């Protein structure tokens, strides 16, 4: 599909003024060549407003079925305005901010809407990083929340990959991980970085053990303890992430949702040079109706199983 998106709030309001217009846009994003049955891949016919029936297997499908929009009671107009709020502002929007600007009845609705959108922001295994990539771990937790004495309990572990782009940073990937075992780090590198790339890390044993079998990714180690100077990009990314969490979301993040925030931060960061904010709206809408069948969480469970063996 041609990259077709509103450029201003006024354009958004005019184009998506009713449910049928919103549905038409989602339909074109999901099925640019016309309806395709998700069960068997055949074509189909529109049988009612937002319902298509497959000509082969007879299955009936709506444009929202199987996407993050499935079973939502909110009008698509609200979804579209939420996507616009999330993408049009440089740092995004908090659940409270979204509730206020959209006039939603309660905080939980706004919160759930934002979390669903975050799940459409990063597609694991797609658009991998390449070239020279710095990889390191970082912590999110106790001291940022102002809680003393429970650091070991409250800290969450994050692994960061940042592509080297001259002196700057290219694209990034961030995962919330349970440990720094070989299987976990190996899984992250395998899912995030293309074969043939050079991975620059510190001297952590788990990376050392990875040498030679990380799917043809050359692992380059720095032995110095001074990782901040050797891996400046990952450290810059971590500090920007922490600043964003504290600024936009007041830092009050439960660990179980940390990956959603990492995904939103990654989505923003990787598109920070987009000339039109509307382009981010387009990507988000496109990914909202094209969610991958194997979400990140399933991959994490797999890694956790691996760890427990
Ligand atoms: Zn079918």
PDB file of C-alpha atoms and ligand atoms in Angstrom:
ATOM      1  CA  UNK A   1       0.000   0.000   0.000  1.00  0.00           C
ATOM      2  CA  UNK A   2       1.101   3.505  -0.793  1.00  0.00           C
ATOM      3  CA  UNK A   3       2.080   5.288   2.401  1.00  0.00           C
ATOM      4  CA  UNK A   4      -1.099   7.221   2.844  1.00  0.00           C
ATOM      5  CA  UNK A   5      -1.611   9.081   6.118  1.00  0.00           C
ATOM      6  CA  UNK A   6      -2.979  12.308   7.582  1.00  0.00           C
ATOM      7  CA  UNK A   7      -0.399  15.038   8.075  1.00  0.00           C
ATOM      8  CA  UNK A   8      -2.218  17.201  10.540  1.00  0.00           C
ATOM      9  CA  UNK A   9      -4.841  16.865  13.237  1.00  0.00           C
ATOM     10  CA  UNK A  10      -7.315  18.648  10.980  1.00  0.00           C
ATOM     11  CA  UNK A  11      -6.683  16.122   8.191  1.00  0.00           C
ATOM     12  CA  UNK A  12      -7.150  13.278  10.669  1.00  0.00           C
ATOM     13  CA  UNK A  13     -10.453  14.734  11.879  1.00  0.00           C
ATOM     14  CA  UNK A  14     -11.728  15.181   8.325  1.00  0.00           C
ATOM     15  CA  UNK A  15     -10.633  11.790   6.996  1.00  0.00           C
ATOM     16  CA  UNK A  16     -11.722   9.674   9.922  1.00  0.00           C
ATOM     17  CA  UNK A  17     -14.948  11.370  10.892  1.00  0.00           C
ATOM     18  CA  UNK A  18     -16.992   8.156  11.096  1.00  0.00           C
ATOM     19  CA  UNK A  19     -16.604   4.406  11.702  1.00  0.00           C
ATOM     20  CA  UNK A  20     -16.903   3.430   8.037  1.00  0.00           C
ATOM     21  CA  UNK A  21     -13.989   5.686   7.048  1.00  0.00           C
ATOM     22  CA  UNK A  22     -11.811   4.277   9.834  1.00  0.00           C
ATOM     23  CA  UNK A  23     -12.721   0.724   8.814  1.00  0.00           C
ATOM     24  CA  UNK A  24     -11.957   1.448   5.180  1.00  0.00           C
ATOM     25  CA  UNK A  25      -8.474   2.657   6.097  1.00  0.00           C
ATOM     26  CA  UNK A  26      -7.770  -0.424   8.248  1.00  0.00           C
ATOM     27  CA  UNK A  27      -9.081  -2.683   5.489  1.00  0.00           C
ATOM     28  CA  UNK A  28      -6.634  -1.156   2.983  1.00  0.00           C
ATOM     29  CA  UNK A  29      -3.763  -1.604   5.455  1.00  0.00           C
ATOM     30  CA  UNK A  30      -4.617  -5.202   6.269  1.00  0.00           C
ATOM     31  CA  UNK A  31      -5.665  -6.375   2.808  1.00  0.00           C
ATOM     32  CA  UNK A  32      -4.100  -4.034   0.237  1.00  0.00           C
ATOM     33  CA  UNK A  33      -4.899  -6.513  -2.570  1.00  0.00           C
ATOM     34  CA  UNK A  34      -8.461  -7.149  -1.361  1.00  0.00           C
ATOM     35  CA  UNK A  35      -9.890  -9.483   1.289  1.00  0.00           C
ATOM     36  CA  UNK A  36      -7.891 -12.644   1.991  1.00  0.00           C
ATOM     37  CA  UNK A  37      -9.332 -15.313   4.271  1.00  0.00           C
ATOM     38  CA  UNK A  38      -7.041 -15.709   7.315  1.00  0.00           C
ATOM     39  CA  UNK A  39      -7.936 -19.414   7.482  1.00  0.00           C
ATOM     40  CA  UNK A  40      -7.323 -20.567   3.927  1.00  0.00           C
ATOM     41  CA  UNK A  41      -6.020 -17.617   1.900  1.00  0.00           C
ATOM     42  CA  UNK A  42      -8.919 -17.465  -0.558  1.00  0.00           C
ATOM     43  CA  UNK A  43     -10.870 -14.367  -1.521  1.00  0.00           C
ATOM     44  CA  UNK A  44     -14.253 -13.428  -0.159  1.00  0.00           C
ATOM     45  CA  UNK A  45     -17.342 -11.271  -0.345  1.00  0.00           C
ATOM     46  CA  UNK A  46     -18.629  -8.525   1.909  1.00  0.00           C
ATOM     47  CA  UNK A  47     -21.785  -9.859   3.529  1.00  0.00           C
ATOM     48  CA  UNK A  48     -22.485  -6.972   5.898  1.00  0.00           C
ATOM     49  CA  UNK A  49     -20.878  -3.917   7.312  1.00  0.00           C
ATOM     50  CA  UNK A  50     -17.421  -5.083   8.442  1.00  0.00           C
ATOM     51  CA  UNK A  51     -17.944  -8.766   7.729  1.00  0.00           C
ATOM     52  CA  UNK A  52     -16.490 -10.785   4.840  1.00  0.00           C
ATOM     53  CA  UNK A  53     -17.197 -14.395   4.005  1.00  0.00           C
ATOM     54  CA  UNK A  54     -14.582 -16.627   2.422  1.00  0.00           C
ATOM     55  CA  UNK A  55     -15.667 -18.093  -0.936  1.00  0.00           C
ATOM     56  CA  UNK A  56     -13.897 -21.400  -0.188  1.00  0.00           C
ATOM     57  CA  UNK A  57     -14.209 -22.279   3.479  1.00  0.00           C
ATOM     58  CA  UNK A  58     -17.077 -19.976   4.396  1.00  0.00           C
ATOM     59  CA  UNK A  59     -15.316 -18.433   7.367  1.00  0.00           C
ATOM     60  CA  UNK A  60     -16.550 -14.971   8.317  1.00  0.00           C
ATOM     61  CA  UNK A  61     -13.950 -12.381   9.265  1.00  0.00           C
ATOM     62  CA  UNK A  62     -13.993  -8.743  10.304  1.00  0.00           C
ATOM     63  CA  UNK A  63     -11.132  -6.346   9.692  1.00  0.00           C
ATOM     64  CA  UNK A  64     -10.453  -6.305  13.449  1.00  0.00           C
ATOM     65  CA  UNK A  65     -10.513 -10.084  13.947  1.00  0.00           C
ATOM     66  CA  UNK A  66      -7.152 -11.454  15.036  1.00  0.00           C
ATOM     67  CA  UNK A  67      -5.648  -7.992  15.568  1.00  0.00           C
ATOM     68  CA  UNK A  68      -5.117  -5.874  18.675  1.00  0.00           C
ATOM     69  CA  UNK A  69      -8.478  -4.237  17.908  1.00  0.00           C
ATOM     70  CA  UNK A  70     -10.414  -7.470  18.257  1.00  0.00           C
ATOM     71  CA  UNK A  71     -13.274  -7.398  20.802  1.00  0.00           C
ATOM     72  CA  UNK A  72     -12.757  -3.729  21.566  1.00  0.00           C
ATOM     73  CA  UNK A  73     -15.888  -1.897  22.636  1.00  0.00           C
ATOM     74  CA  UNK A  74     -14.387   1.460  21.775  1.00  0.00           C
ATOM     75  CA  UNK A  75     -15.338   3.165  18.503  1.00  0.00           C
ATOM     76  CA  UNK A  76     -12.602   3.086  15.864  1.00  0.00           C
ATOM     77  CA  UNK A  77     -12.704   6.886  15.924  1.00  0.00           C
ATOM     78  CA  UNK A  78     -11.358   6.688  19.492  1.00  0.00           C
ATOM     79  CA  UNK A  79      -8.649   4.217  18.450  1.00  0.00           C
ATOM     80  CA  UNK A  80      -7.594   6.484  15.601  1.00  0.00           C
ATOM     81  CA  UNK A  81      -7.413   9.535  17.844  1.00  0.00           C
ATOM     82  CA  UNK A  82      -5.464   7.537  20.424  1.00  0.00           C
ATOM     83  CA  UNK A  83      -2.985   6.458  17.725  1.00  0.00           C
ATOM     84  CA  UNK A  84      -2.666  10.069  16.677  1.00  0.00           C
ATOM     85  CA  UNK A  85      -2.028  11.232  20.261  1.00  0.00           C
ATOM     86  CA  UNK A  86       0.582   8.526  20.788  1.00  0.00           C
ATOM     87  CA  UNK A  87       2.453   9.238  17.559  1.00  0.00           C
ATOM     88  CA  UNK A  88       2.066  12.989  17.060  1.00  0.00           C
ATOM     89  CA  UNK A  89       3.816  13.948  20.261  1.00  0.00           C
ATOM     90  CA  UNK A  90       7.536  13.516  20.538  1.00  0.00           C
ATOM     91  CA  UNK A  91       7.419  11.773  23.914  1.00  0.00           C
ATOM     92  CA  UNK A  92       4.038  10.146  23.564  1.00  0.00           C
ATOM     93  CA  UNK A  93       1.292  10.377  26.106  1.00  0.00           C
ATOM     94  CA  UNK A  94       0.520   8.900  29.530  1.00  0.00           C
ATOM     95  CA  UNK A  95      -2.701   7.004  30.247  1.00  0.00           C
ATOM     96  CA  UNK A  96      -3.965   9.925  32.306  1.00  0.00           C
ATOM     97  CA  UNK A  97      -3.139  12.375  29.524  1.00  0.00           C
ATOM     98  CA  UNK A  98      -4.918  10.159  26.988  1.00  0.00           C
ATOM     99  CA  UNK A  99      -7.968   9.796  29.210  1.00  0.00           C
ATOM    100  CA  UNK A 100      -8.241  13.574  29.486  1.00  0.00           C
ATOM    101  CA  UNK A 101      -7.684  14.462  25.853  1.00  0.00           C
ATOM    102  CA  UNK A 102     -10.087  11.798  24.535  1.00  0.00           C
ATOM    103  CA  UNK A 103     -12.627  12.338  27.295  1.00  0.00           C
ATOM    104  CA  UNK A 104     -12.636   8.635  28.202  1.00  0.00           C
ATOM    105  CA  UNK A 105     -14.873   7.585  31.069  1.00  0.00           C
ATOM    106  CA  UNK A 106     -12.163   5.969  33.131  1.00  0.00           C
ATOM    107  CA  UNK A 107      -8.432   5.629  33.525  1.00  0.00           C
ATOM    108  CA  UNK A 108      -8.412   1.854  33.004  1.00  0.00           C
ATOM    109  CA  UNK A 109      -9.831   2.202  29.502  1.00  0.00           C
ATOM    110  CA  UNK A 110      -7.081   4.650  28.534  1.00  0.00           C
ATOM    111  CA  UNK A 111      -4.440   2.466  30.149  1.00  0.00           C
ATOM    112  CA  UNK A 112      -5.603  -0.697  28.343  1.00  0.00           C
ATOM    113  CA  UNK A 113      -5.787   1.160  25.029  1.00  0.00           C
ATOM    114  CA  UNK A 114      -2.190   2.344  25.368  1.00  0.00           C
ATOM    115  CA  UNK A 115      -0.942  -1.121  26.265  1.00  0.00           C
ATOM    116  CA  UNK A 116      -2.653  -2.676  23.270  1.00  0.00           C
ATOM    117  CA  UNK A 117      -1.078  -0.075  21.007  1.00  0.00           C
ATOM    118  CA  UNK A 118       2.355  -0.742  22.507  1.00  0.00           C
ATOM    119  CA  UNK A 119       2.015  -4.394  21.547  1.00  0.00           C
ATOM    120  CA  UNK A 120       1.771  -3.355  17.918  1.00  0.00           C
ATOM    121  CA  UNK A 121       4.898  -1.228  18.047  1.00  0.00           C
ATOM    122  CA  UNK A 122       7.707  -3.763  17.682  1.00  0.00           C
ATOM    123  CA  UNK A 123       7.589  -6.956  15.653  1.00  0.00           C
ATOM    124  CA  UNK A 124      10.129  -9.501  16.908  1.00  0.00           C
ATOM    125  CA  UNK A 125      12.273 -11.052  14.243  1.00  0.00           C
ATOM    126  CA  UNK A 126      11.452  -8.271  11.774  1.00  0.00           C
ATOM    127  CA  UNK A 127      13.687  -5.407  10.707  1.00  0.00           C
ATOM    128  CA  UNK A 128      16.727  -6.774  12.534  1.00  0.00           C
ATOM    129  CA  UNK A 129      19.724  -4.606  13.353  1.00  0.00           C
ATOM    130  CA  UNK A 130      22.830  -5.080  11.226  1.00  0.00           C
ATOM    131  CA  UNK A 131      26.414  -3.924  10.735  1.00  0.00           C
ATOM    132  CA  UNK A 132      28.253  -3.165  13.965  1.00  0.00           C
ATOM    133  CA  UNK A 133      25.972  -3.442  16.994  1.00  0.00           C
ATOM    134  CA  UNK A 134      26.769  -2.685  20.632  1.00  0.00           C
ATOM    135  CA  UNK A 135      25.085  -4.995  23.169  1.00  0.00           C
ATOM    136  CA  UNK A 136      25.005  -4.554  26.926  1.00  0.00           C
ATOM    137  CA  UNK A 137      22.708  -5.030  29.915  1.00  0.00           C
ATOM    138  CA  UNK A 138      21.248  -2.429  32.235  1.00  0.00           C
ATOM    139  CA  UNK A 139      18.962  -2.276  35.240  1.00  0.00           C
ATOM    140  CA  UNK A 140      15.680  -0.535  35.732  1.00  0.00           C
ATOM    141  CA  UNK A 141      14.378  -0.328  39.250  1.00  0.00           C
ATOM    142  CA  UNK A 142      14.531   0.659  42.833  1.00  0.00           C
ATOM    143  CA  UNK A 143      16.697   3.745  42.874  1.00  0.00           C
ATOM    144  CA  UNK A 144      14.766   5.335  40.000  1.00  0.00           C
ATOM    145  CA  UNK A 145      11.574   4.839  41.954  1.00  0.00           C
ATOM    146  CA  UNK A 146      13.094   6.379  45.053  1.00  0.00           C
ATOM    147  CA  UNK A 147      12.824   3.147  47.027  1.00  0.00           C
ATOM    148  CA  UNK A 148      15.852   2.380  49.171  1.00  0.00           C
ATOM    149  CA  UNK A 149      17.042  -0.904  50.509  1.00  0.00           C
ATOM    150  CA  UNK A 150      15.111  -3.207  48.193  1.00  0.00           C
ATOM    151  CA  UNK A 151      17.209  -2.789  45.090  1.00  0.00           C
ATOM    152  CA  UNK A 152      17.933  -6.455  44.617  1.00  0.00           C
ATOM    153  CA  UNK A 153      14.209  -7.262  44.737  1.00  0.00           C
ATOM    154  CA  UNK A 154      12.927  -4.462  42.560  1.00  0.00           C
ATOM    155  CA  UNK A 155      15.516  -4.249  39.854  1.00  0.00           C
ATOM    156  CA  UNK A 156      14.611  -5.384  36.384  1.00  0.00           C
ATOM    157  CA  UNK A 157      17.214  -6.503  33.898  1.00  0.00           C
ATOM    158  CA  UNK A 158      17.224  -5.087  30.374  1.00  0.00           C
ATOM    159  CA  UNK A 159      19.421  -6.016  27.425  1.00  0.00           C
ATOM    160  CA  UNK A 160      20.051  -3.305  24.857  1.00  0.00           C
ATOM    161  CA  UNK A 161      21.344  -3.482  21.277  1.00  0.00           C
ATOM    162  CA  UNK A 162      22.314  -0.257  19.525  1.00  0.00           C
ATOM    163  CA  UNK A 163      23.432  -0.143  15.914  1.00  0.00           C
ATOM    164  CA  UNK A 164      26.551   1.916  15.225  1.00  0.00           C
ATOM    165  CA  UNK A 165      25.888   4.690  12.703  1.00  0.00           C
ATOM    166  CA  UNK A 166      29.098   6.692  12.335  1.00  0.00           C
ATOM    167  CA  UNK A 167      29.478   8.498  15.617  1.00  0.00           C
ATOM    168  CA  UNK A 168      25.758   8.274  16.256  1.00  0.00           C
ATOM    169  CA  UNK A 169      23.169   5.615  16.973  1.00  0.00           C
ATOM    170  CA  UNK A 170      21.207   3.795  14.309  1.00  0.00           C
ATOM    171  CA  UNK A 171      18.269   1.621  15.285  1.00  0.00           C
ATOM    172  CA  UNK A 172      17.878  -0.064  18.653  1.00  0.00           C
ATOM    173  CA  UNK A 173      16.295  -3.115  20.312  1.00  0.00           C
ATOM    174  CA  UNK A 174      15.502  -3.579  23.997  1.00  0.00           C
ATOM    175  CA  UNK A 175      14.302  -6.668  25.863  1.00  0.00           C
ATOM    176  CA  UNK A 176      13.339  -7.164  29.459  1.00  0.00           C
ATOM    177  CA  UNK A 177      15.181 -10.355  30.393  1.00  0.00           C
ATOM    178  CA  UNK A 178      15.152 -12.678  33.383  1.00  0.00           C
ATOM    179  CA  UNK A 179      18.886 -13.341  33.530  1.00  0.00           C
ATOM    180  CA  UNK A 180      22.137 -12.993  31.628  1.00  0.00           C
ATOM    181  CA  UNK A 181      22.481 -16.672  30.814  1.00  0.00           C
ATOM    182  CA  UNK A 182      23.858 -17.753  27.510  1.00  0.00           C
ATOM    183  CA  UNK A 183      20.455 -18.961  26.270  1.00  0.00           C
ATOM    184  CA  UNK A 184      18.768 -15.643  27.082  1.00  0.00           C
ATOM    185  CA  UNK A 185      21.420 -13.447  25.485  1.00  0.00           C
ATOM    186  CA  UNK A 186      21.777 -15.828  22.579  1.00  0.00           C
ATOM    187  CA  UNK A 187      17.996 -15.633  22.032  1.00  0.00           C
ATOM    188  CA  UNK A 188      18.068 -11.838  22.089  1.00  0.00           C
ATOM    189  CA  UNK A 189      20.939 -11.612  19.619  1.00  0.00           C
ATOM    190  CA  UNK A 190      19.367 -14.230  17.352  1.00  0.00           C
ATOM    191  CA  UNK A 191      16.019 -12.373  17.263  1.00  0.00           C
ATOM    192  CA  UNK A 192      17.402  -8.837  17.031  1.00  0.00           C
ATOM    193  CA  UNK A 193      20.585  -8.866  14.981  1.00  0.00           C
ATOM    194  CA  UNK A 194      21.129 -10.109  11.453  1.00  0.00           C
ATOM    195  CA  UNK A 195      23.606 -12.880  10.684  1.00  0.00           C
ATOM    196  CA  UNK A 196      26.893 -11.470   9.424  1.00  0.00           C
ATOM    197  CA  UNK A 197      26.802  -8.555  11.869  1.00  0.00           C
ATOM    198  CA  UNK A 198      29.500  -7.719  14.395  1.00  0.00           C
ATOM    199  CA  UNK A 199      28.321  -7.676  18.007  1.00  0.00           C
ATOM    200  CA  UNK A 200      30.412  -5.570  20.380  1.00  0.00           C
ATOM    201  CA  UNK A 201      30.017  -6.514  24.045  1.00  0.00           C
ATOM    202  CA  UNK A 202      31.829  -6.375  27.354  1.00  0.00           C
ATOM    203  CA  UNK A 203      33.696  -9.381  28.673  1.00  0.00           C
ATOM    204  CA  UNK A 204      30.678 -11.123  30.190  1.00  0.00           C
ATOM    205  CA  UNK A 205      31.141 -14.881  30.294  1.00  0.00           C
ATOM    206  CA  UNK A 206      27.816 -15.568  28.596  1.00  0.00           C
ATOM    207  CA  UNK A 207      28.881 -13.655  25.492  1.00  0.00           C
ATOM    208  CA  UNK A 208      32.252 -15.341  25.510  1.00  0.00           C
ATOM    209  CA  UNK A 209      30.540 -18.742  25.460  1.00  0.00           C
ATOM    210  CA  UNK A 210      28.498 -17.557  22.532  1.00  0.00           C
ATOM    211  CA  UNK A 211      31.560 -17.132  20.402  1.00  0.00           C
ATOM    212  CA  UNK A 212      31.586 -19.187  17.267  1.00  0.00           C
ATOM    213  CA  UNK A 213      27.972 -20.294  17.182  1.00  0.00           C
ATOM    214  CA  UNK A 214      25.820 -17.177  17.332  1.00  0.00           C
ATOM    215  CA  UNK A 215      24.396 -17.752  13.854  1.00  0.00           C
ATOM    216  CA  UNK A 216      27.465 -16.348  12.123  1.00  0.00           C
ATOM    217  CA  UNK A 217      27.415 -13.193  14.163  1.00  0.00           C
ATOM    218  CA  UNK A 218      30.934 -12.268  15.044  1.00  0.00           C
ATOM    219  CA  UNK A 219      31.218 -11.511  18.740  1.00  0.00           C
ATOM    220  CA  UNK A 220      33.781  -8.859  19.578  1.00  0.00           C
ATOM    221  CA  UNK A 221      34.620  -8.465  23.243  1.00  0.00           C
ATOM    222  CA  UNK A 222      35.969  -5.588  25.223  1.00  0.00           C
ATOM    223  CA  UNK A 223      37.704  -6.818  28.343  1.00  0.00           C
ATOM    224  CA  UNK A 224      37.803  -3.498  30.134  1.00  0.00           C
ATOM    225  CA  UNK A 225      35.482  -2.822  33.068  1.00  0.00           C
ATOM    226  CA  UNK A 226      34.892   0.656  31.695  1.00  0.00           C
ATOM    227  CA  UNK A 227      31.919  -0.327  29.532  1.00  0.00           C
ATOM    228  CA  UNK A 228      30.472   3.170  29.441  1.00  0.00           C
ATOM    229  CA  UNK A 229      33.317   4.359  27.255  1.00  0.00           C
ATOM    230  CA  UNK A 230      33.567   1.236  25.152  1.00  0.00           C
ATOM    231  CA  UNK A 231      29.816   0.920  24.603  1.00  0.00           C
ATOM    232  CA  UNK A 232      28.726   4.569  24.596  1.00  0.00           C
ATOM    233  CA  UNK A 233      25.616   4.034  22.444  1.00  0.00           C
ATOM    234  CA  UNK A 234      23.889   1.494  24.674  1.00  0.00           C
ATOM    235  CA  UNK A 235      24.554   3.667  27.702  1.00  0.00           C
ATOM    236  CA  UNK A 236      23.117   6.687  25.933  1.00  0.00           C
ATOM    237  CA  UNK A 237      20.021   4.681  24.972  1.00  0.00           C
ATOM    238  CA  UNK A 238      19.540   3.496  28.555  1.00  0.00           C
ATOM    239  CA  UNK A 239      19.751   7.014  29.952  1.00  0.00           C
ATOM    240  CA  UNK A 240      17.287   8.313  27.334  1.00  0.00           C
ATOM    241  CA  UNK A 241      14.906   5.461  28.161  1.00  0.00           C
ATOM    242  CA  UNK A 242      15.065   6.210  31.893  1.00  0.00           C
ATOM    243  CA  UNK A 243      14.526   9.900  31.274  1.00  0.00           C
ATOM    244  CA  UNK A 244      11.496   9.142  29.083  1.00  0.00           C
ATOM    245  CA  UNK A 245       9.963   6.806  31.676  1.00  0.00           C
ATOM    246  CA  UNK A 246      10.449   9.354  34.428  1.00  0.00           C
ATOM    247  CA  UNK A 247       9.251  12.269  32.315  1.00  0.00           C
ATOM    248  CA  UNK A 248       6.239  10.924  30.438  1.00  0.00           C
ATOM    249  CA  UNK A 249       5.221   8.116  32.773  1.00  0.00           C
ATOM    250  CA  UNK A 250       6.561   9.267  36.163  1.00  0.00           C
ATOM    251  CA  UNK A 251       8.617   6.087  36.357  1.00  0.00           C
ATOM    252  CA  UNK A 252       5.891   4.064  38.066  1.00  0.00           C
ATOM    253  CA  UNK A 253       6.193   0.960  35.917  1.00  0.00           C
ATOM    254  CA  UNK A 254       5.376  -2.553  37.091  1.00  0.00           C
ATOM    255  CA  UNK A 255       7.965  -5.030  35.864  1.00  0.00           C
ATOM    256  CA  UNK A 256       5.346  -7.130  34.104  1.00  0.00           C
ATOM    257  CA  UNK A 257       4.642  -4.207  31.759  1.00  0.00           C
ATOM    258  CA  UNK A 258       8.228  -3.081  31.300  1.00  0.00           C
ATOM    259  CA  UNK A 259       8.497  -4.769  27.875  1.00  0.00           C
ATOM    260  CA  UNK A 260       5.542  -2.720  26.598  1.00  0.00           C
ATOM    261  CA  UNK A 261       7.337   0.495  27.544  1.00  0.00           C
ATOM    262  CA  UNK A 262      10.579  -0.759  26.013  1.00  0.00           C
ATOM    263  CA  UNK A 263       8.649  -1.432  22.797  1.00  0.00           C
ATOM    264  CA  UNK A 264       7.118   2.042  22.736  1.00  0.00           C
ATOM    265  CA  UNK A 265      10.485   3.663  23.398  1.00  0.00           C
ATOM    266  CA  UNK A 266      12.063   1.560  20.630  1.00  0.00           C
ATOM    267  CA  UNK A 267       9.282   2.470  18.183  1.00  0.00           C
ATOM    268  CA  UNK A 268       9.812   6.187  18.858  1.00  0.00           C
ATOM    269  CA  UNK A 269      13.584   6.027  18.874  1.00  0.00           C
ATOM    270  CA  UNK A 270      13.848   4.096  15.598  1.00  0.00           C
ATOM    271  CA  UNK A 271      11.623   6.673  13.893  1.00  0.00           C
ATOM    272  CA  UNK A 272      12.932   9.790  15.591  1.00  0.00           C
ATOM    273  CA  UNK A 273      14.098  11.285  12.302  1.00  0.00           C
ATOM    274  CA  UNK A 274      10.774  10.778  10.464  1.00  0.00           C
ATOM    275  CA  UNK A 275       9.858  14.031   8.764  1.00  0.00           C
ATOM    276  CA  UNK A 276       6.149  13.581   9.289  1.00  0.00           C
ATOM    277  CA  UNK A 277       4.671  12.431  12.568  1.00  0.00           C
ATOM    278  CA  UNK A 278       1.852  11.110  10.399  1.00  0.00           C
ATOM    279  CA  UNK A 279       4.262   8.471   9.151  1.00  0.00           C
ATOM    280  CA  UNK A 280       4.420   7.034  12.665  1.00  0.00           C
ATOM    281  CA  UNK A 281       0.621   7.017  12.739  1.00  0.00           C
ATOM    282  CA  UNK A 282       0.638   5.068   9.475  1.00  0.00           C
ATOM    283  CA  UNK A 283       3.132   2.492  10.805  1.00  0.00           C
ATOM    284  CA  UNK A 284       1.251   2.043  14.043  1.00  0.00           C
ATOM    285  CA  UNK A 285      -2.096   1.588  12.275  1.00  0.00           C
ATOM    286  CA  UNK A 286      -0.476  -0.837   9.825  1.00  0.00           C
ATOM    287  CA  UNK A 287       1.085  -2.906  12.611  1.00  0.00           C
ATOM    288  CA  UNK A 288      -2.121  -2.772  14.678  1.00  0.00           C
ATOM    289  CA  UNK A 289      -3.882  -4.869  12.017  1.00  0.00           C
ATOM    290  CA  UNK A 290      -0.838  -7.027  11.213  1.00  0.00           C
ATOM    291  CA  UNK A 291       0.240  -8.366  14.587  1.00  0.00           C
ATOM    292  CA  UNK A 292       2.715 -11.203  14.369  1.00  0.00           C
ATOM    293  CA  UNK A 293       1.410 -14.641  15.325  1.00  0.00           C
ATOM    294  CA  UNK A 294       4.322 -15.277  17.736  1.00  0.00           C
ATOM    295  CA  UNK A 295       4.397 -12.365  20.170  1.00  0.00           C
ATOM    296  CA  UNK A 296       7.419 -11.494  22.237  1.00  0.00           C
ATOM    297  CA  UNK A 297       5.948 -12.960  25.402  1.00  0.00           C
ATOM    298  CA  UNK A 298       5.860 -16.414  23.934  1.00  0.00           C
ATOM    299  CA  UNK A 299       9.517 -16.081  23.049  1.00  0.00           C
ATOM    300  CA  UNK A 300      10.318 -15.007  26.591  1.00  0.00           C
ATOM    301  CA  UNK A 301       8.499 -18.015  28.034  1.00  0.00           C
ATOM    302  CA  UNK A 302      10.533 -20.168  25.739  1.00  0.00           C
ATOM    303  CA  UNK A 303      13.718 -18.612  27.047  1.00  0.00           C
ATOM    304  CA  UNK A 304      12.604 -19.051  30.621  1.00  0.00           C
ATOM    305  CA  UNK A 305      11.947 -22.718  30.025  1.00  0.00           C
ATOM    306  CA  UNK A 306      15.367 -22.964  28.524  1.00  0.00           C
ATOM    307  CA  UNK A 307      16.875 -21.407  31.624  1.00  0.00           C
ATOM    308  CA  UNK A 308      15.131 -23.807  33.986  1.00  0.00           C
ATOM    309  CA  UNK A 309      16.459 -26.908  32.337  1.00  0.00           C
TER     310      UNK A 309
HETATM  311 ZN1  LIG B   1     -11.263 -19.459   3.843  1.00  0.00          ZN
END
